[in-house]
C-alpha cells in the first residue's frame, strides 16, 4: 500500500510535481508496521541527493535520539511534511503544506503508528492544526486527529524540537527537554505493548 501511495504521490502530488528546486522526492522509509513514526519538516540537501529522509547531520542526531530509547532506525517510520526539498532549505510555505501533506495523512493512515513524534514547528503545526509555536507545545501529549470517516479516530502525538535545532542549541536545557520528550514516548510505547 505504501508503494502504491508512493507511486501515486510521485505522479500526482500538486506540490512535488511542480516544485523545481529538488532532484528527487523523499517519500519516507522504515517499518510499515512501525509503532513509532517521526515526522520532520522537509528534505535537506543530503536527503535530496539520496532520496531518503534524515540522512544528513540532523539525521545522525535523530539516529542518536532513536537509539537513546532502545530502538533502531529500521524499527520506526520516518517521513516529512513536504516530500521535496524547498529551495535553499527555506521553511515550507502554507500552500506547499496544503498540497503535499494529504499524502502524509495517507501514510499515517496506512502505518497507523501507536505514537507520532513531530520534529519541530512545521510538522507540529500541521499535524496538530495549530499556530502555537513548538516552544509552547513540546513536552506535552497531544493528538493527531484523523480525517472524518477514517478507520481510526486519533493517534497520540508528542512534539519535540527538530534535531537540527538541538544541534544548533546543544545546551543542557534543550538536551534535557528532548530526553524528557523521548522518555515520555518510550513509556507510552511500553504501556501499549
Ligand atoms: N530535516 C527534515 O526536516 N527532514 C529531513 O528529512 C532532513 C532534515
Short mmCIF file of C-alpha atoms and ligand atoms in Angstrom, two decimals:
data_model
loop_
_atom_site.label_atom_id
_atom_site.label_comp_id
_atom_site.label_asym_id
_atom_site.label_seq_id
_atom_site.Cartn_x
_atom_site.Cartn_y
_atom_site.Cartn_z
CA UNK A 1 0.00 0.00 0.00
CA UNK A 2 2.87 2.35 0.76
CA UNK A 3 4.49 1.52 -2.58
CA UNK A 4 1.23 2.32 -4.36
CA UNK A 5 0.91 5.59 -2.44
CA UNK A 6 4.50 6.47 -3.27
CA UNK A 7 3.90 5.95 -6.99
CA UNK A 8 0.70 7.96 -6.87
CA UNK A 9 2.41 10.74 -4.93
CA UNK A 10 5.25 10.99 -7.39
CA UNK A 11 2.80 11.01 -10.28
CA UNK A 12 0.18 13.35 -8.87
CA UNK A 13 1.31 15.47 -5.90
CA UNK A 14 0.35 19.02 -6.88
CA UNK A 15 3.35 20.37 -5.00
CA UNK A 16 6.11 17.88 -5.78
CA UNK A 17 5.28 17.54 -9.47
CA UNK A 18 5.65 21.31 -9.84
CA UNK A 19 8.42 22.17 -7.38
CA UNK A 20 11.57 22.61 -9.41
CA UNK A 21 14.31 23.08 -6.83
CA UNK A 22 14.67 19.41 -5.93
CA UNK A 23 16.46 16.47 -7.55
CA UNK A 24 14.19 13.73 -6.23
CA UNK A 25 11.28 13.22 -3.91
CA UNK A 26 11.81 11.80 -0.44
CA UNK A 27 8.79 9.69 0.37
CA UNK A 28 9.81 8.35 3.78
CA UNK A 29 11.12 4.99 4.95
CA UNK A 30 11.04 2.46 7.72
CA UNK A 31 8.94 -0.35 9.09
CA UNK A 32 5.45 -0.17 7.52
CA UNK A 33 4.14 -1.61 10.82
CA UNK A 34 6.17 0.81 12.98
CA UNK A 35 4.78 1.62 16.41
CA UNK A 36 6.60 4.95 16.38
CA UNK A 37 6.57 7.40 13.47
CA UNK A 38 8.72 10.54 13.28
CA UNK A 39 7.55 13.43 11.15
CA UNK A 40 10.01 16.16 10.15
CA UNK A 41 9.75 19.25 8.00
CA UNK A 42 11.18 18.68 4.53
CA UNK A 43 14.22 17.05 2.92
CA UNK A 44 17.53 18.93 3.05
CA UNK A 45 20.43 18.73 0.63
CA UNK A 46 21.70 15.26 1.56
CA UNK A 47 18.17 13.83 1.63
CA UNK A 48 17.51 15.36 -1.80
CA UNK A 49 20.64 13.72 -3.18
CA UNK A 50 19.98 10.29 -1.66
CA UNK A 51 16.17 10.23 -1.78
CA UNK A 52 15.99 9.19 1.89
CA UNK A 53 14.72 11.14 4.93
CA UNK A 54 17.02 12.32 7.72
CA UNK A 55 20.32 11.05 6.38
CA UNK A 56 22.38 14.25 6.84
CA UNK A 57 23.61 15.89 10.03
CA UNK A 58 20.13 16.20 11.54
CA UNK A 59 19.56 12.57 10.62
CA UNK A 60 22.58 11.46 12.62
CA UNK A 61 21.17 13.31 15.62
CA UNK A 62 17.78 11.66 15.04
CA UNK A 63 19.53 8.27 14.94
CA UNK A 64 21.04 9.06 18.36
CA UNK A 65 17.61 10.03 19.68
CA UNK A 66 16.15 6.74 18.44
CA UNK A 67 18.98 4.73 19.97
CA UNK A 68 18.54 6.54 23.28
CA UNK A 69 15.11 4.95 23.66
CA UNK A 70 16.37 1.49 22.80
CA UNK A 71 15.08 1.35 19.23
CA UNK A 72 16.74 1.05 15.85
CA UNK A 73 16.04 3.37 12.97
CA UNK A 74 14.54 0.49 10.99
CA UNK A 75 12.02 -0.18 13.79
CA UNK A 76 10.46 3.26 13.20
CA UNK A 77 8.97 5.04 10.22
CA UNK A 78 10.40 8.42 9.23
CA UNK A 79 8.69 10.93 6.95
CA UNK A 80 8.33 14.65 6.38
CA UNK A 81 5.51 17.13 5.84
CA UNK A 82 6.94 18.02 2.41
CA UNK A 83 8.34 15.31 0.18
CA UNK A 84 10.58 17.57 -1.87
CA UNK A 85 13.35 19.93 -0.79
CA UNK A 86 12.39 23.61 -0.64
CA UNK A 87 14.78 25.99 -2.41
CA UNK A 88 17.72 26.86 -0.12
CA UNK A 89 16.09 24.82 2.65
CA UNK A 90 13.60 27.57 3.43
CA UNK A 91 10.64 26.75 5.64
CA UNK A 92 7.67 25.15 3.86
CA UNK A 93 5.06 27.64 2.64
CA UNK A 94 1.41 27.17 3.72
CA UNK A 95 0.34 26.38 0.14
CA UNK A 96 3.10 23.78 -0.23
CA UNK A 97 1.97 22.12 3.00
CA UNK A 98 -1.65 22.20 1.88
CA UNK A 99 -0.76 20.49 -1.38
CA UNK A 100 1.70 17.84 -0.22
CA UNK A 101 0.51 16.95 3.29
CA UNK A 102 -2.54 14.89 2.22
CA UNK A 103 0.00 12.21 1.22
CA UNK A 104 1.48 12.28 4.71
CA UNK A 105 -2.03 11.83 6.10
CA UNK A 106 -2.48 8.79 3.87
CA UNK A 107 0.88 7.45 5.05
CA UNK A 108 -0.22 7.85 8.66
CA UNK A 109 -3.47 6.02 7.95
CA UNK A 110 -1.62 3.11 6.34
CA UNK A 111 1.06 2.80 9.04
CA UNK A 112 -1.19 3.70 11.97
CA UNK A 113 1.65 4.02 14.49
CA UNK A 114 0.89 3.88 18.21
CA UNK A 115 2.72 7.18 18.70
CA UNK A 116 3.70 10.07 16.43
CA UNK A 117 6.67 12.24 17.36
CA UNK A 118 6.75 15.53 15.48
CA UNK A 119 10.15 17.11 14.98
CA UNK A 120 9.99 20.91 15.10
CA UNK A 121 7.43 23.59 14.43
CA UNK A 122 6.16 22.92 10.87
CA UNK A 123 5.33 19.23 11.48
CA UNK A 124 3.76 20.02 14.84
CA UNK A 125 1.67 22.86 13.44
CA UNK A 126 0.47 20.78 10.52
CA UNK A 127 -0.45 17.65 12.45
CA UNK A 128 -1.94 19.49 15.42
CA UNK A 129 -3.67 22.01 13.19
CA UNK A 130 -2.45 24.90 15.32
CA UNK A 131 -0.42 28.08 15.05
CA UNK A 132 1.04 27.73 18.53
CA UNK A 133 4.84 27.54 18.48
CA UNK A 134 6.95 24.48 19.29
CA UNK A 135 8.42 26.17 22.39
CA UNK A 136 4.97 26.07 23.99
CA UNK A 137 3.87 22.69 22.65
CA UNK A 138 6.86 20.41 23.11
CA UNK A 139 6.80 18.02 26.01
CA UNK A 140 3.03 17.70 26.33
CA UNK A 141 0.94 14.94 24.82
CA UNK A 142 -1.48 15.90 22.12
CA UNK A 143 -3.40 14.01 19.42
CA UNK A 144 -3.29 13.81 15.68
CA UNK A 145 -6.96 13.73 14.75
CA UNK A 146 -7.63 11.59 11.68
CA UNK A 147 -9.95 12.94 8.96
CA UNK A 148 -13.64 12.11 9.46
CA UNK A 149 -14.56 8.66 8.17
CA UNK A 150 -11.06 7.22 8.75
CA UNK A 151 -10.74 3.77 10.30
CA UNK A 152 -9.12 5.38 13.36
CA UNK A 153 -10.06 8.48 15.33
CA UNK A 154 -6.73 9.77 16.57
CA UNK A 155 -3.13 8.90 17.41
CA UNK A 156 -1.18 10.22 20.46
CA UNK A 157 1.37 12.81 19.39
CA UNK A 158 4.42 14.13 21.22
CA UNK A 159 6.00 17.27 19.79
CA UNK A 160 9.71 17.80 20.31
CA UNK A 161 12.45 20.02 18.94
CA UNK A 162 13.81 19.38 15.46
CA UNK A 163 17.19 17.61 15.67
CA UNK A 164 18.75 20.47 13.66
CA UNK A 165 17.58 22.89 16.37
CA UNK A 166 19.04 20.60 19.01
CA UNK A 167 22.40 20.63 17.18
CA UNK A 168 22.36 24.44 16.97
CA UNK A 169 21.29 24.81 20.61
CA UNK A 170 23.14 21.98 22.26
CA UNK A 171 22.67 23.13 25.83
CA UNK A 172 21.98 21.14 28.97
CA UNK A 173 18.46 22.53 28.92
CA UNK A 174 17.50 21.58 25.35
CA UNK A 175 19.14 18.17 25.70
CA UNK A 176 17.19 17.53 28.90
CA UNK A 177 13.97 18.67 27.22
CA UNK A 178 14.39 16.35 24.23
CA UNK A 179 15.38 13.48 26.51
CA UNK A 180 12.28 14.06 28.62
CA UNK A 181 10.10 14.03 25.45
CA UNK A 182 11.77 10.81 24.28
CA UNK A 183 11.26 9.17 27.67
CA UNK A 184 7.56 10.07 27.55
CA UNK A 185 7.33 8.35 24.16
CA UNK A 186 9.25 5.31 25.42
CA UNK A 187 6.92 4.93 28.42
CA UNK A 188 3.83 5.33 26.27
CA UNK A 189 5.05 2.65 23.86
CA UNK A 190 5.76 0.33 26.80
CA UNK A 191 2.20 0.87 28.10
CA UNK A 192 0.68 -0.01 24.74
CA UNK A 193 2.90 -3.04 24.08
N1 LIG B 1 15.22 17.85 8.11
C1 LIG B 1 13.95 17.42 7.97
O1 LIG B 1 13.02 18.02 8.48
N2 LIG B 1 13.76 16.31 7.28
C2 LIG B 1 14.72 15.61 6.72
O2 LIG B 1 14.45 14.59 6.09
C3 LIG B 1 16.04 16.08 6.90
C4 LIG B 1 16.26 17.20 7.58
#
